[in-house]
C-alpha cells in the first residue's frame, strides 16, 4: 500500500487573516482524522512562518511556492532556500507553469533551484506539463521528457529520492478542464518509465507523481484511483477547507481500497 500526497498551492490568494482562518480550519478538520495521506500546504511566502507554527500542532507539512536560484545577496525581492529552511519549510514548488510563463523561468534556472533546495534539505515538488498546442500536436510527451531531463536528471540517486513530481497540463490549470483519468494515467506512467530508465525500478515506484489541473472534490477519487497517480497538487479547490479536506478524504479512500 502506497499512501497519497495531497498538496494545496494557494498561489497569490488570501490576506493574512484569511490565510490564518483557512489554516486553522484545515488543522481543525484534520485533527481527529487518522490520516495515511500526507498533506502539504503551500501558502504565499509572507504566511510561511505562521503556517509552520500552526503545522507544529497539526499533521500537515508546509511548502513554499518559489525559491531564489542564488544562495544569498543582491537579489531584491527574492527569498533564499536558507531563509525558507529557517522557518521550517519542508517542501517547495519548482517550475510551475505560471512561473515558467509569466516570469520566464528556464530549465537552467529551475535546475539551480532544485540544487539549492536539496542543499538546504527542502524537498522540491517539480512541476511539468504541456500547453494545449503541445497536446493537440501530439508532442506532449517529448515536452514533458525534456522538462524532466533538463531539470532533474543531473541529480544523484540520493538526491533524486527527495523529488516529488507534479504533472500539470497547462490547459487544465484553472480552466475547469480536467485531464481525464486515462490522460493523466498515460502521462504519469510515461514519467514513471523515464525515472525507471534513469534511476531503476525501485526509485520509479517510490517517486510520488501528483496530478494538478482543475482537480476538485468531485473528480479527485477518479483521478487518484489511477495506478500511477499518487495524489494531487490542488490550486483553486485548496482555498476552501471543506473542498480541500474532501480531496484528502478521496485520497484516503484510494489508499484504503488499494
Ligand atoms: P487549479 O487546481 O486551480 O486548476 O490549479 C492547479 C495548479 O496549478 C496547482 O499548482
PDB file of C-alpha atoms and ligand atoms in Angstrom:
ATOM      1  CA  UNK A   1       0.000   0.000   0.000  1.00  0.00           C
ATOM      2  CA  UNK A   2       1.391   3.380  -1.041  1.00  0.00           C
ATOM      3  CA  UNK A   3      -0.199   6.344   0.656  1.00  0.00           C
ATOM      4  CA  UNK A   4      -1.039   9.521  -1.268  1.00  0.00           C
ATOM      5  CA  UNK A   5       0.069  13.138  -1.081  1.00  0.00           C
ATOM      6  CA  UNK A   6      -2.411  15.993  -1.342  1.00  0.00           C
ATOM      7  CA  UNK A   7      -0.745  19.392  -1.703  1.00  0.00           C
ATOM      8  CA  UNK A   8      -2.503  22.740  -1.839  1.00  0.00           C
ATOM      9  CA  UNK A   9      -0.984  25.542  -3.899  1.00  0.00           C
ATOM     10  CA  UNK A  10      -2.732  28.714  -2.758  1.00  0.00           C
ATOM     11  CA  UNK A  11      -0.940  30.810  -5.414  1.00  0.00           C
ATOM     12  CA  UNK A  12      -1.369  34.598  -4.836  1.00  0.00           C
ATOM     13  CA  UNK A  13      -4.551  34.420  -2.751  1.00  0.00           C
ATOM     14  CA  UNK A  14      -5.699  35.384   0.753  1.00  0.00           C
ATOM     15  CA  UNK A  15      -4.898  38.246   3.109  1.00  0.00           C
ATOM     16  CA  UNK A  16      -3.135  37.472   6.385  1.00  0.00           C
ATOM     17  CA  UNK A  17      -6.353  36.944   8.358  1.00  0.00           C
ATOM     18  CA  UNK A  18      -7.937  34.897   5.564  1.00  0.00           C
ATOM     19  CA  UNK A  19      -4.808  32.744   5.436  1.00  0.00           C
ATOM     20  CA  UNK A  20      -4.898  32.249   9.196  1.00  0.00           C
ATOM     21  CA  UNK A  21      -8.599  31.310   9.116  1.00  0.00           C
ATOM     22  CA  UNK A  22      -8.018  28.801   6.329  1.00  0.00           C
ATOM     23  CA  UNK A  23      -5.004  27.197   8.010  1.00  0.00           C
ATOM     24  CA  UNK A  24      -6.882  26.902  11.303  1.00  0.00           C
ATOM     25  CA  UNK A  25      -9.969  25.497   9.551  1.00  0.00           C
ATOM     26  CA  UNK A  26      -7.883  22.840   7.792  1.00  0.00           C
ATOM     27  CA  UNK A  27      -5.999  21.996  11.009  1.00  0.00           C
ATOM     28  CA  UNK A  28      -9.290  21.610  12.894  1.00  0.00           C
ATOM     29  CA  UNK A  29     -10.860  19.469  10.165  1.00  0.00           C
ATOM     30  CA  UNK A  30      -7.980  17.001  10.061  1.00  0.00           C
ATOM     31  CA  UNK A  31      -7.387  16.989  13.826  1.00  0.00           C
ATOM     32  CA  UNK A  32      -9.250  13.769  14.531  1.00  0.00           C
ATOM     33  CA  UNK A  33      -8.527  12.031  11.239  1.00  0.00           C
ATOM     34  CA  UNK A  34      -6.005   9.218  11.424  1.00  0.00           C
ATOM     35  CA  UNK A  35      -4.518  10.078   8.081  1.00  0.00           C
ATOM     36  CA  UNK A  36      -2.385   7.920   5.825  1.00  0.00           C
ATOM     37  CA  UNK A  37      -2.319  10.791   3.333  1.00  0.00           C
ATOM     38  CA  UNK A  38       0.447  13.373   3.579  1.00  0.00           C
ATOM     39  CA  UNK A  39      -0.844  16.926   3.380  1.00  0.00           C
ATOM     40  CA  UNK A  40       1.352  19.797   2.188  1.00  0.00           C
ATOM     41  CA  UNK A  41       0.078  23.377   2.243  1.00  0.00           C
ATOM     42  CA  UNK A  42       1.864  25.967   0.116  1.00  0.00           C
ATOM     43  CA  UNK A  43       0.716  29.465   1.087  1.00  0.00           C
ATOM     44  CA  UNK A  44       2.281  32.726  -0.138  1.00  0.00           C
ATOM     45  CA  UNK A  45       5.767  33.323   1.316  1.00  0.00           C
ATOM     46  CA  UNK A  46       4.514  36.002   3.704  1.00  0.00           C
ATOM     47  CA  UNK A  47       2.484  33.405   5.617  1.00  0.00           C
ATOM     48  CA  UNK A  48       5.003  30.559   5.726  1.00  0.00           C
ATOM     49  CA  UNK A  49       6.093  31.206   9.291  1.00  0.00           C
ATOM     50  CA  UNK A  50       2.500  31.355  10.509  1.00  0.00           C
ATOM     51  CA  UNK A  51       1.789  28.147   8.613  1.00  0.00           C
ATOM     52  CA  UNK A  52       4.756  26.282  10.097  1.00  0.00           C
ATOM     53  CA  UNK A  53       3.712  27.491  13.590  1.00  0.00           C
ATOM     54  CA  UNK A  54       0.214  26.068  13.087  1.00  0.00           C
ATOM     55  CA  UNK A  55       1.622  22.926  11.446  1.00  0.00           C
ATOM     56  CA  UNK A  56       3.682  22.161  14.547  1.00  0.00           C
ATOM     57  CA  UNK A  57       0.451  21.405  16.392  1.00  0.00           C
ATOM     58  CA  UNK A  58      -1.189  19.712  13.401  1.00  0.00           C
ATOM     59  CA  UNK A  59      -0.446  16.974  10.889  1.00  0.00           C
ATOM     60  CA  UNK A  60       0.403  18.828   7.715  1.00  0.00           C
ATOM     61  CA  UNK A  61       3.644  19.934   6.093  1.00  0.00           C
ATOM     62  CA  UNK A  62       4.341  23.399   4.743  1.00  0.00           C
ATOM     63  CA  UNK A  63       5.731  24.175   1.316  1.00  0.00           C
ATOM     64  CA  UNK A  64       6.833  27.392  -0.393  1.00  0.00           C
ATOM     65  CA  UNK A  65       5.702  28.298  -3.900  1.00  0.00           C
ATOM     66  CA  UNK A  66       9.080  29.545  -5.091  1.00  0.00           C
ATOM     67  CA  UNK A  67      12.739  29.998  -4.144  1.00  0.00           C
ATOM     68  CA  UNK A  68      15.642  32.065  -5.443  1.00  0.00           C
ATOM     69  CA  UNK A  69      18.158  30.224  -7.627  1.00  0.00           C
ATOM     70  CA  UNK A  70      21.027  32.028  -5.858  1.00  0.00           C
ATOM     71  CA  UNK A  71      22.280  31.406  -2.355  1.00  0.00           C
ATOM     72  CA  UNK A  72      22.169  34.967  -0.967  1.00  0.00           C
ATOM     73  CA  UNK A  73      22.987  38.598  -1.678  1.00  0.00           C
ATOM     74  CA  UNK A  74      21.794  41.337  -4.014  1.00  0.00           C
ATOM     75  CA  UNK A  75      18.615  39.779  -5.407  1.00  0.00           C
ATOM     76  CA  UNK A  76      15.934  42.296  -4.433  1.00  0.00           C
ATOM     77  CA  UNK A  77      12.591  40.707  -3.716  1.00  0.00           C
ATOM     78  CA  UNK A  78      13.847  37.131  -3.682  1.00  0.00           C
ATOM     79  CA  UNK A  79      13.692  34.569  -0.865  1.00  0.00           C
ATOM     80  CA  UNK A  80      16.505  32.048  -0.428  1.00  0.00           C
ATOM     81  CA  UNK A  81      16.334  28.355   0.396  1.00  0.00           C
ATOM     82  CA  UNK A  82      18.197  29.001   3.668  1.00  0.00           C
ATOM     83  CA  UNK A  83      15.530  31.571   4.618  1.00  0.00           C
ATOM     84  CA  UNK A  84      12.779  29.025   3.896  1.00  0.00           C
ATOM     85  CA  UNK A  85      14.575  26.416   5.972  1.00  0.00           C
ATOM     86  CA  UNK A  86      14.989  28.890   8.838  1.00  0.00           C
ATOM     87  CA  UNK A  87      11.187  28.987   9.245  1.00  0.00           C
ATOM     88  CA  UNK A  88      10.892  25.179   8.995  1.00  0.00           C
ATOM     89  CA  UNK A  89       9.614  24.879   5.438  1.00  0.00           C
ATOM     90  CA  UNK A  90       9.910  21.265   4.223  1.00  0.00           C
ATOM     91  CA  UNK A  91       8.801  21.476   0.573  1.00  0.00           C
ATOM     92  CA  UNK A  92       8.974  23.948  -2.301  1.00  0.00           C
ATOM     93  CA  UNK A  93       7.202  24.040  -5.657  1.00  0.00           C
ATOM     94  CA  UNK A  94       9.611  24.480  -8.579  1.00  0.00           C
ATOM     95  CA  UNK A  95       8.801  25.051 -12.229  1.00  0.00           C
ATOM     96  CA  UNK A  96       5.115  25.816 -12.006  1.00  0.00           C
ATOM     97  CA  UNK A  97       3.878  26.787 -15.479  1.00  0.00           C
ATOM     98  CA  UNK A  98       2.797  30.198 -14.147  1.00  0.00           C
ATOM     99  CA  UNK A  99       6.400  30.881 -13.187  1.00  0.00           C
ATOM    100  CA  UNK A 100       7.723  29.487 -16.466  1.00  0.00           C
ATOM    101  CA  UNK A 101       5.268  31.593 -18.491  1.00  0.00           C
ATOM    102  CA  UNK A 102       4.880  34.878 -16.565  1.00  0.00           C
ATOM    103  CA  UNK A 103       8.372  35.049 -15.082  1.00  0.00           C
ATOM    104  CA  UNK A 104      10.211  33.325 -17.935  1.00  0.00           C
ATOM    105  CA  UNK A 105      11.926  30.759 -15.736  1.00  0.00           C
ATOM    106  CA  UNK A 106      14.152  28.491 -17.795  1.00  0.00           C
ATOM    107  CA  UNK A 107      15.084  24.833 -17.293  1.00  0.00           C
ATOM    108  CA  UNK A 108      18.584  26.007 -16.394  1.00  0.00           C
ATOM    109  CA  UNK A 109      17.314  28.282 -13.593  1.00  0.00           C
ATOM    110  CA  UNK A 110      14.959  25.584 -12.388  1.00  0.00           C
ATOM    111  CA  UNK A 111      17.830  23.095 -12.144  1.00  0.00           C
ATOM    112  CA  UNK A 112      19.690  25.606  -9.939  1.00  0.00           C
ATOM    113  CA  UNK A 113      16.604  25.991  -7.747  1.00  0.00           C
ATOM    114  CA  UNK A 114      16.367  22.219  -7.359  1.00  0.00           C
ATOM    115  CA  UNK A 115      20.045  22.026  -6.356  1.00  0.00           C
ATOM    116  CA  UNK A 116      19.845  24.826  -3.834  1.00  0.00           C
ATOM    117  CA  UNK A 117      16.707  23.379  -2.225  1.00  0.00           C
ATOM    118  CA  UNK A 118      18.318  19.960  -1.882  1.00  0.00           C
ATOM    119  CA  UNK A 119      21.436  21.538  -0.398  1.00  0.00           C
ATOM    120  CA  UNK A 120      19.163  23.089   2.244  1.00  0.00           C
ATOM    121  CA  UNK A 121      17.207  19.862   2.944  1.00  0.00           C
ATOM    122  CA  UNK A 122      13.990  21.137   1.364  1.00  0.00           C
ATOM    123  CA  UNK A 123      12.078  18.698  -0.847  1.00  0.00           C
ATOM    124  CA  UNK A 124      11.271  20.059  -4.315  1.00  0.00           C
ATOM    125  CA  UNK A 125       7.861  19.496  -5.894  1.00  0.00           C
ATOM    126  CA  UNK A 126       8.816  19.732  -9.543  1.00  0.00           C
ATOM    127  CA  UNK A 127       6.032  20.713 -11.961  1.00  0.00           C
ATOM    128  CA  UNK A 128       5.949  19.699 -15.599  1.00  0.00           C
ATOM    129  CA  UNK A 129       3.232  19.757 -18.203  1.00  0.00           C
ATOM    130  CA  UNK A 130       2.366  20.669 -21.759  1.00  0.00           C
ATOM    131  CA  UNK A 131       0.462  23.533 -23.360  1.00  0.00           C
ATOM    132  CA  UNK A 132      -2.748  22.991 -25.309  1.00  0.00           C
ATOM    133  CA  UNK A 133      -0.773  23.345 -28.576  1.00  0.00           C
ATOM    134  CA  UNK A 134       1.659  20.630 -27.492  1.00  0.00           C
ATOM    135  CA  UNK A 135      -1.273  18.393 -26.557  1.00  0.00           C
ATOM    136  CA  UNK A 136      -3.003  18.975 -29.881  1.00  0.00           C
ATOM    137  CA  UNK A 137       0.218  18.495 -31.878  1.00  0.00           C
ATOM    138  CA  UNK A 138       0.743  15.194 -30.130  1.00  0.00           C
ATOM    139  CA  UNK A 139       4.255  16.086 -28.932  1.00  0.00           C
ATOM    140  CA  UNK A 140       3.297  16.467 -25.267  1.00  0.00           C
ATOM    141  CA  UNK A 141       5.387  13.503 -24.141  1.00  0.00           C
ATOM    142  CA  UNK A 142       8.511  14.970 -25.726  1.00  0.00           C
ATOM    143  CA  UNK A 143       7.887  18.309 -23.974  1.00  0.00           C
ATOM    144  CA  UNK A 144       7.482  16.612 -20.601  1.00  0.00           C
ATOM    145  CA  UNK A 145      10.510  14.398 -21.169  1.00  0.00           C
ATOM    146  CA  UNK A 146      12.643  17.458 -21.963  1.00  0.00           C
ATOM    147  CA  UNK A 147      11.423  19.334 -18.880  1.00  0.00           C
ATOM    148  CA  UNK A 148      12.236  16.397 -16.611  1.00  0.00           C
ATOM    149  CA  UNK A 149      15.581  15.500 -18.187  1.00  0.00           C
ATOM    150  CA  UNK A 150      16.821  19.096 -18.373  1.00  0.00           C
ATOM    151  CA  UNK A 151      15.997  19.922 -14.770  1.00  0.00           C
ATOM    152  CA  UNK A 152      16.213  16.708 -12.763  1.00  0.00           C
ATOM    153  CA  UNK A 153      18.363  14.094 -14.437  1.00  0.00           C
ATOM    154  CA  UNK A 154      21.678  15.567 -13.336  1.00  0.00           C
ATOM    155  CA  UNK A 155      20.773  14.525  -9.780  1.00  0.00           C
ATOM    156  CA  UNK A 156      22.390  11.599  -7.998  1.00  0.00           C
ATOM    157  CA  UNK A 157      20.233   8.716  -6.741  1.00  0.00           C
ATOM    158  CA  UNK A 158      20.486  10.069  -3.180  1.00  0.00           C
ATOM    159  CA  UNK A 159      19.315  13.494  -4.352  1.00  0.00           C
ATOM    160  CA  UNK A 160      16.520  12.215  -6.581  1.00  0.00           C
ATOM    161  CA  UNK A 161      14.970  10.357  -3.641  1.00  0.00           C
ATOM    162  CA  UNK A 162      13.795  13.733  -2.341  1.00  0.00           C
ATOM    163  CA  UNK A 163      11.972  14.753  -5.519  1.00  0.00           C
ATOM    164  CA  UNK A 164       8.193  14.819  -5.920  1.00  0.00           C
ATOM    165  CA  UNK A 165       6.845  15.401  -9.423  1.00  0.00           C
ATOM    166  CA  UNK A 166       3.581  17.120 -10.312  1.00  0.00           C
ATOM    167  CA  UNK A 167       2.133  16.629 -13.781  1.00  0.00           C
ATOM    168  CA  UNK A 168       0.139  19.770 -14.516  1.00  0.00           C
ATOM    169  CA  UNK A 169      -1.145  20.091 -18.086  1.00  0.00           C
ATOM    170  CA  UNK A 170      -1.306  23.864 -18.653  1.00  0.00           C
ATOM    171  CA  UNK A 171      -4.625  23.590 -20.471  1.00  0.00           C
ATOM    172  CA  UNK A 172      -6.184  22.130 -17.309  1.00  0.00           C
ATOM    173  CA  UNK A 173      -4.930  24.727 -14.816  1.00  0.00           C
ATOM    174  CA  UNK A 174      -7.681  26.999 -13.530  1.00  0.00           C
ATOM    175  CA  UNK A 175      -9.783  26.273 -16.612  1.00  0.00           C
ATOM    176  CA  UNK A 176     -12.188  23.692 -15.225  1.00  0.00           C
ATOM    177  CA  UNK A 177     -10.909  21.393 -17.996  1.00  0.00           C
ATOM    178  CA  UNK A 178      -9.519  18.400 -16.123  1.00  0.00           C
ATOM    179  CA  UNK A 179      -7.402  15.755 -17.804  1.00  0.00           C
ATOM    180  CA  UNK A 180      -9.410  12.541 -17.957  1.00  0.00           C
ATOM    181  CA  UNK A 181      -8.155   9.782 -15.669  1.00  0.00           C
ATOM    182  CA  UNK A 182      -6.919   7.997 -18.834  1.00  0.00           C
ATOM    183  CA  UNK A 183      -4.971  11.062 -19.990  1.00  0.00           C
ATOM    184  CA  UNK A 184      -3.461  11.539 -16.527  1.00  0.00           C
ATOM    185  CA  UNK A 185      -2.587   7.845 -16.198  1.00  0.00           C
ATOM    186  CA  UNK A 186      -0.905   7.792 -19.623  1.00  0.00           C
ATOM    187  CA  UNK A 187       1.420  10.676 -18.755  1.00  0.00           C
ATOM    188  CA  UNK A 188       2.081   9.505 -15.184  1.00  0.00           C
ATOM    189  CA  UNK A 189       3.057   6.041 -16.459  1.00  0.00           C
ATOM    190  CA  UNK A 190       5.299   7.706 -19.053  1.00  0.00           C
ATOM    191  CA  UNK A 191       7.033   9.806 -16.366  1.00  0.00           C
ATOM    192  CA  UNK A 192       7.496   6.745 -14.167  1.00  0.00           C
ATOM    193  CA  UNK A 193       9.088   4.922 -17.113  1.00  0.00           C
ATOM    194  CA  UNK A 194      11.547   7.785 -17.612  1.00  0.00           C
ATOM    195  CA  UNK A 195      12.509   7.562 -13.936  1.00  0.00           C
ATOM    196  CA  UNK A 196      12.857   3.793 -14.191  1.00  0.00           C
ATOM    197  CA  UNK A 197      15.193   4.048 -17.184  1.00  0.00           C
ATOM    198  CA  UNK A 198      17.405   6.556 -15.381  1.00  0.00           C
ATOM    199  CA  UNK A 199      17.220   5.523 -11.704  1.00  0.00           C
ATOM    200  CA  UNK A 200      15.779   1.987 -11.656  1.00  0.00           C
ATOM    201  CA  UNK A 201      12.519   0.261 -10.756  1.00  0.00           C
ATOM    202  CA  UNK A 202      12.551   0.917  -7.037  1.00  0.00           C
ATOM    203  CA  UNK A 203      13.075   4.649  -7.448  1.00  0.00           C
ATOM    204  CA  UNK A 204      10.354   4.735 -10.118  1.00  0.00           C
ATOM    205  CA  UNK A 205       7.892   3.069  -7.746  1.00  0.00           C
ATOM    206  CA  UNK A 206       8.860   5.215  -4.768  1.00  0.00           C
ATOM    207  CA  UNK A 207       8.695   8.582  -6.535  1.00  0.00           C
ATOM    208  CA  UNK A 208       5.441  10.431  -5.948  1.00  0.00           C
ATOM    209  CA  UNK A 209       3.826  11.719  -9.137  1.00  0.00           C
ATOM    210  CA  UNK A 210       0.944  14.089  -8.384  1.00  0.00           C
ATOM    211  CA  UNK A 211      -1.698  15.338 -10.791  1.00  0.00           C
ATOM    212  CA  UNK A 212      -2.643  19.036 -10.923  1.00  0.00           C
ATOM    213  CA  UNK A 213      -5.134  20.931 -13.066  1.00  0.00           C
ATOM    214  CA  UNK A 214      -8.756  21.558 -12.036  1.00  0.00           C
ATOM    215  CA  UNK A 215      -8.619  18.680  -9.580  1.00  0.00           C
ATOM    216  CA  UNK A 216     -11.521  19.092  -7.162  1.00  0.00           C
ATOM    217  CA  UNK A 217     -13.697  17.308  -4.627  1.00  0.00           C
ATOM    218  CA  UNK A 218     -15.803  15.781  -7.421  1.00  0.00           C
ATOM    219  CA  UNK A 219     -13.115  14.328  -9.672  1.00  0.00           C
ATOM    220  CA  UNK A 220     -10.344  13.565  -7.146  1.00  0.00           C
ATOM    221  CA  UNK A 221     -11.440   9.997  -6.460  1.00  0.00           C
ATOM    222  CA  UNK A 222     -11.409   9.024 -10.155  1.00  0.00           C
ATOM    223  CA  UNK A 223      -8.030  10.655 -10.738  1.00  0.00           C
ATOM    224  CA  UNK A 224      -6.411   9.265  -7.577  1.00  0.00           C
ATOM    225  CA  UNK A 225      -7.694   5.776  -8.417  1.00  0.00           C
ATOM    226  CA  UNK A 226      -5.332   5.609 -11.422  1.00  0.00           C
ATOM    227  CA  UNK A 227      -2.396   3.260 -10.793  1.00  0.00           C
ATOM    228  CA  UNK A 228       0.274   5.894 -11.334  1.00  0.00           C
ATOM    229  CA  UNK A 229      -1.446   8.924  -9.782  1.00  0.00           C
ATOM    230  CA  UNK A 230      -0.040   9.298  -6.271  1.00  0.00           C
ATOM    231  CA  UNK A 231      -2.162  12.273  -5.259  1.00  0.00           C
ATOM    232  CA  UNK A 232      -2.747  15.835  -6.339  1.00  0.00           C
ATOM    233  CA  UNK A 233      -1.419  19.372  -6.425  1.00  0.00           C
ATOM    234  CA  UNK A 234      -4.549  21.417  -5.912  1.00  0.00           C
ATOM    235  CA  UNK A 235      -4.997  25.092  -6.826  1.00  0.00           C
ATOM    236  CA  UNK A 236      -8.459  26.661  -6.624  1.00  0.00           C
ATOM    237  CA  UNK A 237     -10.035  23.911  -4.542  1.00  0.00           C
ATOM    238  CA  UNK A 238      -7.330  24.248  -1.874  1.00  0.00           C
ATOM    239  CA  UNK A 239      -8.718  27.686  -0.949  1.00  0.00           C
ATOM    240  CA  UNK A 240     -11.756  26.106   0.710  1.00  0.00           C
ATOM    241  CA  UNK A 241     -11.095  23.999   3.808  1.00  0.00           C
ATOM    242  CA  UNK A 242     -14.149  21.884   3.080  1.00  0.00           C
ATOM    243  CA  UNK A 243     -13.206  21.130  -0.544  1.00  0.00           C
ATOM    244  CA  UNK A 244      -9.581  20.518   0.359  1.00  0.00           C
ATOM    245  CA  UNK A 245     -10.466  18.081   3.125  1.00  0.00           C
ATOM    246  CA  UNK A 246     -12.890  16.272   0.784  1.00  0.00           C
ATOM    247  CA  UNK A 247      -9.985  15.808  -1.622  1.00  0.00           C
ATOM    248  CA  UNK A 248      -7.878  14.463   1.258  1.00  0.00           C
ATOM    249  CA  UNK A 249     -10.735  12.062   2.020  1.00  0.00           C
ATOM    250  CA  UNK A 250     -10.725  10.887  -1.606  1.00  0.00           C
ATOM    251  CA  UNK A 251      -7.011  10.151  -1.236  1.00  0.00           C
ATOM    252  CA  UNK A 252      -7.692   8.210   1.969  1.00  0.00           C
ATOM    253  CA  UNK A 253     -10.372   6.147   0.246  1.00  0.00           C
ATOM    254  CA  UNK A 254      -7.983   5.233  -2.579  1.00  0.00           C
ATOM    255  CA  UNK A 255      -5.254   4.176  -0.149  1.00  0.00           C
ATOM    256  CA  UNK A 256      -7.678   2.004   1.814  1.00  0.00           C
ATOM    257  CA  UNK A 257      -9.059   0.395  -1.364  1.00  0.00           C
ATOM    258  CA  UNK A 258      -5.568  -0.315  -2.639  1.00  0.00           C
TER     259      UNK A 258
HETATM  260  P1  LIG B   1      -6.187  24.564 -10.324  1.00  0.00           P
HETATM  261  O1  LIG B   1      -6.470  23.403  -9.384  1.00  0.00           O
HETATM  262  O2  LIG B   1      -6.784  25.854  -9.867  1.00  0.00           O
HETATM  263  O3  LIG B   1      -6.506  24.214 -11.741  1.00  0.00           O
HETATM  264  O4  LIG B   1      -4.590  24.802 -10.260  1.00  0.00           O
HETATM  265  C1  LIG B   1      -3.751  23.722 -10.358  1.00  0.00           C
HETATM  266  C2  LIG B   1      -2.381  24.195 -10.077  1.00  0.00           C
HETATM  267  O5  LIG B   1      -1.814  24.967 -10.823  1.00  0.00           O
HETATM  268  C3  LIG B   1      -1.724  23.707  -8.834  1.00  0.00           C
HETATM  269  O6  LIG B   1      -0.388  24.047  -8.800  1.00  0.00           O
END
